[in-house]
PDB file of C-alpha atoms in Angstrom:
ATOM      1  CA  VAL A1147      29.399  11.904 -11.584  1.00 48.00           C
ATOM      2  CA  VAL A1148      28.567  14.177  -8.719  1.00 48.00           C
ATOM      3  CA  SER A1149      31.318  15.862  -6.738  1.00 48.00           C
ATOM      4  CA  THR A1150      30.859  16.946  -3.138  1.00 49.00           C
ATOM      5  CA  GLN A1151      33.752  19.431  -2.950  1.00 52.00           C
ATOM      6  CA  SER A1152      31.631  22.562  -2.812  1.00 49.00           C
ATOM      7  CA  THR A1153      28.319  23.343  -1.172  1.00 53.00           C
ATOM      8  CA  GLY A1154      26.570  23.822  -4.535  1.00 52.00           C
ATOM      9  CA  ASN A1155      27.411  20.280  -5.561  1.00 54.00           C
ATOM     10  CA  TYR A1156      26.080  18.950  -2.259  1.00 50.00           C
ATOM     11  CA  PHE A1157      22.676  20.317  -3.239  1.00 53.00           C
ATOM     12  CA  ILE A1158      22.888  18.415  -6.556  1.00 55.00           C
ATOM     13  CA  GLN A1159      23.871  15.211  -4.740  1.00 54.00           C
ATOM     14  CA  SER A1160      21.006  15.491  -2.242  1.00 59.00           C
ATOM     15  CA  ASN A1161      18.550  16.108  -5.086  1.00 67.00           C
ATOM     16  CA  LEU A1162      19.947  13.059  -6.879  1.00 62.00           C
ATOM     17  CA  SER A1163      19.505  10.816  -3.831  1.00 62.00           C
ATOM     18  CA  MET A1164      15.997  12.195  -3.343  1.00 65.00           C
ATOM     19  CA  ALA A1165      15.157  11.423  -6.982  1.00 69.00           C
ATOM     20  CA  ILE A1166      16.448   7.873  -6.563  1.00 64.00           C
ATOM     21  CA  ALA A1167      14.376   7.418  -3.400  1.00 63.00           C
ATOM     22  CA  GLU A1168      11.280   8.794  -5.088  1.00 72.00           C
ATOM     23  CA  SER A1169      11.727   6.482  -8.077  1.00 80.00           C
ATOM     24  CA  ILE A1170      12.049   3.258  -6.064  1.00 83.00           C
ATOM     25  CA  LEU A1171       9.583   3.998  -3.259  1.00 85.00           C
ATOM     26  CA  PRO A1172       6.240   3.571  -5.112  1.00 88.00           C
ATOM     27  CA  PRO A1173       7.094   0.200  -6.720  1.00 91.00           C
ATOM     28  CA  ARG A1174       8.515  -1.016  -3.423  1.00 92.00           C
ATOM     29  CA  PHE A1175       5.375  -0.063  -1.526  1.00 92.00           C
ATOM     30  CA  LEU A1176       3.034  -1.507  -4.168  1.00 94.00           C
ATOM     31  CA  SER A1177       4.906  -4.796  -4.481  1.00 95.00           C
ATOM     32  CA  LEU A1178       4.872  -5.224  -0.707  1.00 94.00           C
ATOM     33  CA  ILE A1179       1.143  -4.465  -0.483  1.00 95.00           C
ATOM     34  CA  ILE A1180       0.347  -6.828  -3.369  1.00 95.00           C
ATOM     35  CA  GLN A1181       2.247  -9.644  -1.708  1.00 95.00           C
ATOM     36  CA  ILE A1182       0.438  -9.036   1.588  1.00 94.00           C
ATOM     37  CA  ILE A1183      -2.949  -9.077  -0.183  1.00 94.00           C
ATOM     38  CA  ILE A1184      -2.204 -12.321  -2.017  1.00 93.00           C
ATOM     39  CA  THR A1185      -0.946 -13.896   1.215  1.00 92.00           C
ATOM     40  CA  MET A1186      -4.156 -12.859   2.968  1.00 92.00           C
ATOM     41  CA  ASN A1187      -6.148 -14.471   0.150  1.00 92.00           C
ATOM     42  CA  LEU A1188      -4.267 -17.715   0.717  1.00 89.00           C
ATOM     43  CA  PHE A1189      -5.845 -17.923   4.180  1.00 89.00           C
ATOM     44  CA  TRP A1190      -9.167 -18.719   2.476  1.00 89.00           C
ATOM     45  CA  PHE A1191      -7.606 -21.456   0.326  1.00 85.00           C
ATOM     46  CA  GLN A1192      -5.680 -23.333   2.999  1.00 86.00           C
ATOM     47  CA  ASP A1193      -7.670 -26.519   2.495  1.00 83.00           C
ATOM     48  CA  ALA A1194      -6.773 -26.713  -1.196  1.00 80.00           C
ATOM     49  CA  MET A1195      -3.049 -26.434  -0.374  1.00 81.00           C
ATOM     50  CA  VAL A1196      -3.334 -29.078   2.331  1.00 82.00           C
ATOM     51  CA  ASP A1197      -5.194 -31.396  -0.051  1.00 80.00           C
ATOM     52  CA  ALA A1198      -2.512 -30.887  -2.703  1.00 77.00           C
ATOM     53  CA  SER A1199       0.205 -31.756  -0.181  1.00 77.00           C
ATOM     54  CA  LEU A1200      -1.306 -35.021   1.030  1.00 80.00           C
ATOM     55  CA  PRO A1201      -1.915 -38.344  -0.685  1.00 78.00           C
ATOM     56  CA  LEU A1202      -5.369 -39.901  -0.633  1.00 79.00           C
ATOM     57  CA  GLY A1203      -6.502 -41.821   2.453  1.00 79.00           C
ATOM     58  CA  ILE A1204      -4.471 -39.920   5.002  1.00 81.00           C
ATOM     59  CA  THR A1205      -5.241 -39.839   8.736  1.00 81.00           C
ATOM     60  CA  SER A1206      -6.691 -36.810  10.428  1.00 83.00           C
ATOM     61  CA  SER A1207      -3.616 -36.254  12.616  1.00 85.00           C
ATOM     62  CA  ILE A1208      -1.336 -35.914   9.570  1.00 85.00           C
ATOM     63  CA  ARG A1209      -3.868 -33.608   7.952  1.00 85.00           C
ATOM     64  CA  GLN A1210      -3.983 -31.486  11.110  1.00 90.00           C
ATOM     65  CA  THR A1211      -0.175 -31.264  11.059  1.00 89.00           C
ATOM     66  CA  LYS A1212      -0.191 -30.007   7.446  1.00 87.00           C
ATOM     67  CA  GLU A1213      -2.952 -27.491   8.249  1.00 89.00           C
ATOM     68  CA  THR A1214      -0.843 -26.151  11.112  1.00 92.00           C
ATOM     69  CA  GLU A1215       2.190 -25.976   8.806  1.00 91.00           C
ATOM     70  CA  VAL A1216       0.249 -23.932   6.237  1.00 90.00           C
ATOM     71  CA  LEU A1217      -1.100 -21.625   8.936  1.00 93.00           C
ATOM     72  CA  VAL A1218       2.383 -21.047  10.402  1.00 95.00           C
ATOM     73  CA  ALA A1219       3.849 -20.297   6.962  1.00 93.00           C
ATOM     74  CA  LEU A1220       1.095 -17.800   6.167  1.00 93.00           C
ATOM     75  CA  VAL A1221       1.242 -16.082   9.556  1.00 95.00           C
ATOM     76  CA  LEU A1222       5.039 -15.763   9.332  1.00 96.00           C
ATOM     77  CA  SER A1223       4.742 -14.353   5.812  1.00 95.00           C
ATOM     78  CA  VAL A1224       2.225 -11.716   6.866  1.00 95.00           C
ATOM     79  CA  THR A1225       4.251 -10.879   9.987  1.00 96.00           C
ATOM     80  CA  PHE A1226       7.537 -10.417   8.116  1.00 96.00           C
ATOM     81  CA  ASN A1227       5.864  -8.347   5.413  1.00 95.00           C
ATOM     82  CA  ALA A1228       4.077  -6.210   8.008  1.00 94.00           C
ATOM     83  CA  LEU A1229       7.357  -5.577   9.828  1.00 93.00           C
ATOM     84  CA  GLU A1230       9.001  -4.572   6.577  1.00 92.00           C
ATOM     85  CA  LEU A1231       6.078  -2.273   5.799  1.00 92.00           C
ATOM     86  CA  LEU A1232       6.365  -0.720   9.265  1.00 92.00           C
ATOM     87  CA  SER A1233      10.065  -0.137   8.729  1.00 90.00           C
ATOM     88  CA  LEU A1234       9.285   1.493   5.394  1.00 88.00           C
ATOM     89  CA  PHE A1235       6.719   3.779   7.036  1.00 90.00           C
ATOM     90  CA  ILE A1236       9.157   4.763   9.782  1.00 89.00           C
ATOM     91  CA  GLY A1237      11.557   5.817   7.052  1.00 85.00           C
ATOM     92  CA  TYR A1238      14.856   4.220   7.958  1.00 82.00           C
ATOM     93  CA  THR A1239      15.390   2.572   4.590  1.00 84.00           C
ATOM     94  CA  ILE A1240      13.702   5.027   2.244  1.00 83.00           C
ATOM     95  CA  PHE A1241      17.049   6.341   0.970  1.00 79.00           C
ATOM     96  CA  SER A1242      18.730   2.937   0.732  1.00 84.00           C
ATOM     97  CA  TYR A1243      18.553   2.212  -2.985  1.00 86.00           C
ATOM     98  CA  ALA A1244      20.030  -1.304  -2.753  1.00 88.00           C
ATOM     99  CA  THR A1245      17.604  -2.348  -0.021  1.00 91.00           C
ATOM    100  CA  GLY A1246      14.702  -0.924  -2.003  1.00 90.00           C
ATOM    101  CA  MET A1247      15.707  -2.765  -5.172  1.00 92.00           C
ATOM    102  CA  ILE A1248      16.200  -6.089  -3.387  1.00 93.00           C
ATOM    103  CA  SER A1249      12.894  -5.686  -1.574  1.00 94.00           C
ATOM    104  CA  THR A1250      11.024  -4.749  -4.744  1.00 94.00           C
ATOM    105  CA  CYS A1251      12.460  -7.643  -6.743  1.00 95.00           C
ATOM    106  CA  CYS A1252      11.765 -10.148  -3.965  1.00 95.00           C
ATOM    107  CA  HIS A1253       8.194  -8.963  -3.430  1.00 95.00           C
ATOM    108  CA  VAL A1254       7.331  -8.815  -7.122  1.00 96.00           C
ATOM    109  CA  SER A1255       8.614 -12.350  -7.618  1.00 95.00           C
ATOM    110  CA  GLY A1256       6.870 -13.387  -4.395  1.00 94.00           C
ATOM    111  CA  ALA A1257       3.573 -11.969  -5.584  1.00 94.00           C
ATOM    112  CA  ILE A1258       3.917 -13.877  -8.861  1.00 94.00           C
ATOM    113  CA  VAL A1259       4.793 -17.146  -7.123  1.00 92.00           C
ATOM    114  CA  LEU A1260       2.016 -16.719  -4.545  1.00 90.00           C
ATOM    115  CA  ALA A1261      -0.495 -16.022  -7.296  1.00 90.00           C
ATOM    116  CA  PHE A1262       0.623 -19.228  -8.966  1.00 89.00           C
ATOM    117  CA  VAL A1263       0.297 -21.077  -5.628  1.00 85.00           C
ATOM    118  CA  LEU A1264      -3.180 -19.595  -5.236  1.00 84.00           C
ATOM    119  CA  LEU A1265      -4.345 -20.504  -8.733  1.00 86.00           C
ATOM    120  CA  GLU A1266      -2.763 -23.963  -8.977  1.00 83.00           C
ATOM    121  CA  SER A1267      -3.192 -25.115  -5.344  1.00 75.00           C
ATOM    122  CA  LEU A1268       0.436 -26.156  -5.012  1.00 79.00           C
ATOM    123  CA  SER A1269       1.877 -28.015  -2.041  1.00 79.00           C
ATOM    124  CA  VAL A1270       2.967 -26.562   1.274  1.00 84.00           C
ATOM    125  CA  THR A1271       6.636 -27.037   0.375  1.00 84.00           C
ATOM    126  CA  SER A1272       6.372 -24.421  -2.367  1.00 85.00           C
ATOM    127  CA  LEU A1273       4.853 -22.029   0.167  1.00 87.00           C
ATOM    128  CA  TRP A1274       7.871 -22.462   2.459  1.00 91.00           C
ATOM    129  CA  TYR A1275      10.310 -21.783  -0.388  1.00 92.00           C
ATOM    130  CA  CYS A1276       8.335 -18.691  -1.316  1.00 91.00           C
ATOM    131  CA  PHE A1277       8.394 -17.550   2.315  1.00 93.00           C
ATOM    132  CA  ALA A1278      12.149 -18.042   2.625  1.00 94.00           C
ATOM    133  CA  PHE A1279      13.140 -16.194  -0.540  1.00 95.00           C
ATOM    134  CA  THR A1280      10.467 -13.503  -0.789  1.00 94.00           C
ATOM    135  CA  CYS A1281       9.553 -12.692   2.820  1.00 95.00           C
ATOM    136  CA  ALA A1282      12.367 -13.735   5.150  1.00 96.00           C
ATOM    137  CA  LEU A1283      15.236 -12.587   2.903  1.00 95.00           C
ATOM    138  CA  PRO A1284      13.994  -9.002   2.368  1.00 95.00           C
ATOM    139  CA  ALA A1285      12.947  -8.736   6.019  1.00 95.00           C
ATOM    140  CA  PHE A1286      16.432  -9.832   7.098  1.00 96.00           C
ATOM    141  CA  ILE A1287      18.073  -7.330   4.737  1.00 95.00           C
ATOM    142  CA  GLU A1288      15.711  -4.622   5.998  1.00 93.00           C
ATOM    143  CA  LEU A1289      16.626  -5.444   9.598  1.00 93.00           C
ATOM    144  CA  LEU A1290      20.319  -5.381   8.747  1.00 94.00           C
ATOM    145  CA  THR A1291      19.928  -2.003   7.025  1.00 92.00           C
ATOM    146  CA  VAL A1292      18.044  -0.553   9.995  1.00 90.00           C
ATOM    147  CA  ILE A1293      20.729  -1.788  12.390  1.00 92.00           C
ATOM    148  CA  ILE A1294      23.533  -0.344  10.243  1.00 91.00           C
ATOM    149  CA  ILE A1295      21.768   3.006   9.811  1.00 88.00           C
ATOM    150  CA  SER A1296      20.957   3.315  13.516  1.00 88.00           C
ATOM    151  CA  ARG A1297      24.573   2.507  14.467  1.00 91.00           C
ATOM    152  CA  ILE A1298      25.852   5.099  11.993  1.00 87.00           C
ATOM    153  CA  GLN A1299      23.456   7.704  13.370  1.00 84.00           C
ATOM    154  CA  GLY A1300      24.317   6.702  16.941  1.00 83.00           C
ATOM    155  CA  SER A1301      28.052   7.187  16.379  1.00 80.00           C
ATOM    156  CA  ARG A1302      27.626  10.811  15.271  1.00 72.00           C
TER     157      ARG A1302
END
């Protein structure tokens, strides 16, 4: 337990928060980069996902719709991850331990699920679930954290 009653204890508390930030930052960065790389690899295997999503003997218009759906899901995933990476580089959420843990857990699980999608050629529906829980959720939490931190800093 760290007390902030004297100036000496403030130094201990700031060192403690710095140690927490340093311990969560590398896994957070690596998990985010790994998920971006696996998502980029999925761009080359779009046809396999579309084929897995459609029954045999389907028309070209339905196939085109599924191809567009896969492309939109992948582009949104890369965009949300890139925005979260940009926010991490700017430094707003470096000292937010809860945001870092949620982001790391989501991106590690997202990388595992996306690797499974890549290896097994799963349907487009699984890609949307992966996007919702491992890209949109941490990006939303990151945005919320940035808004809260900027309002706190703006009120000072």
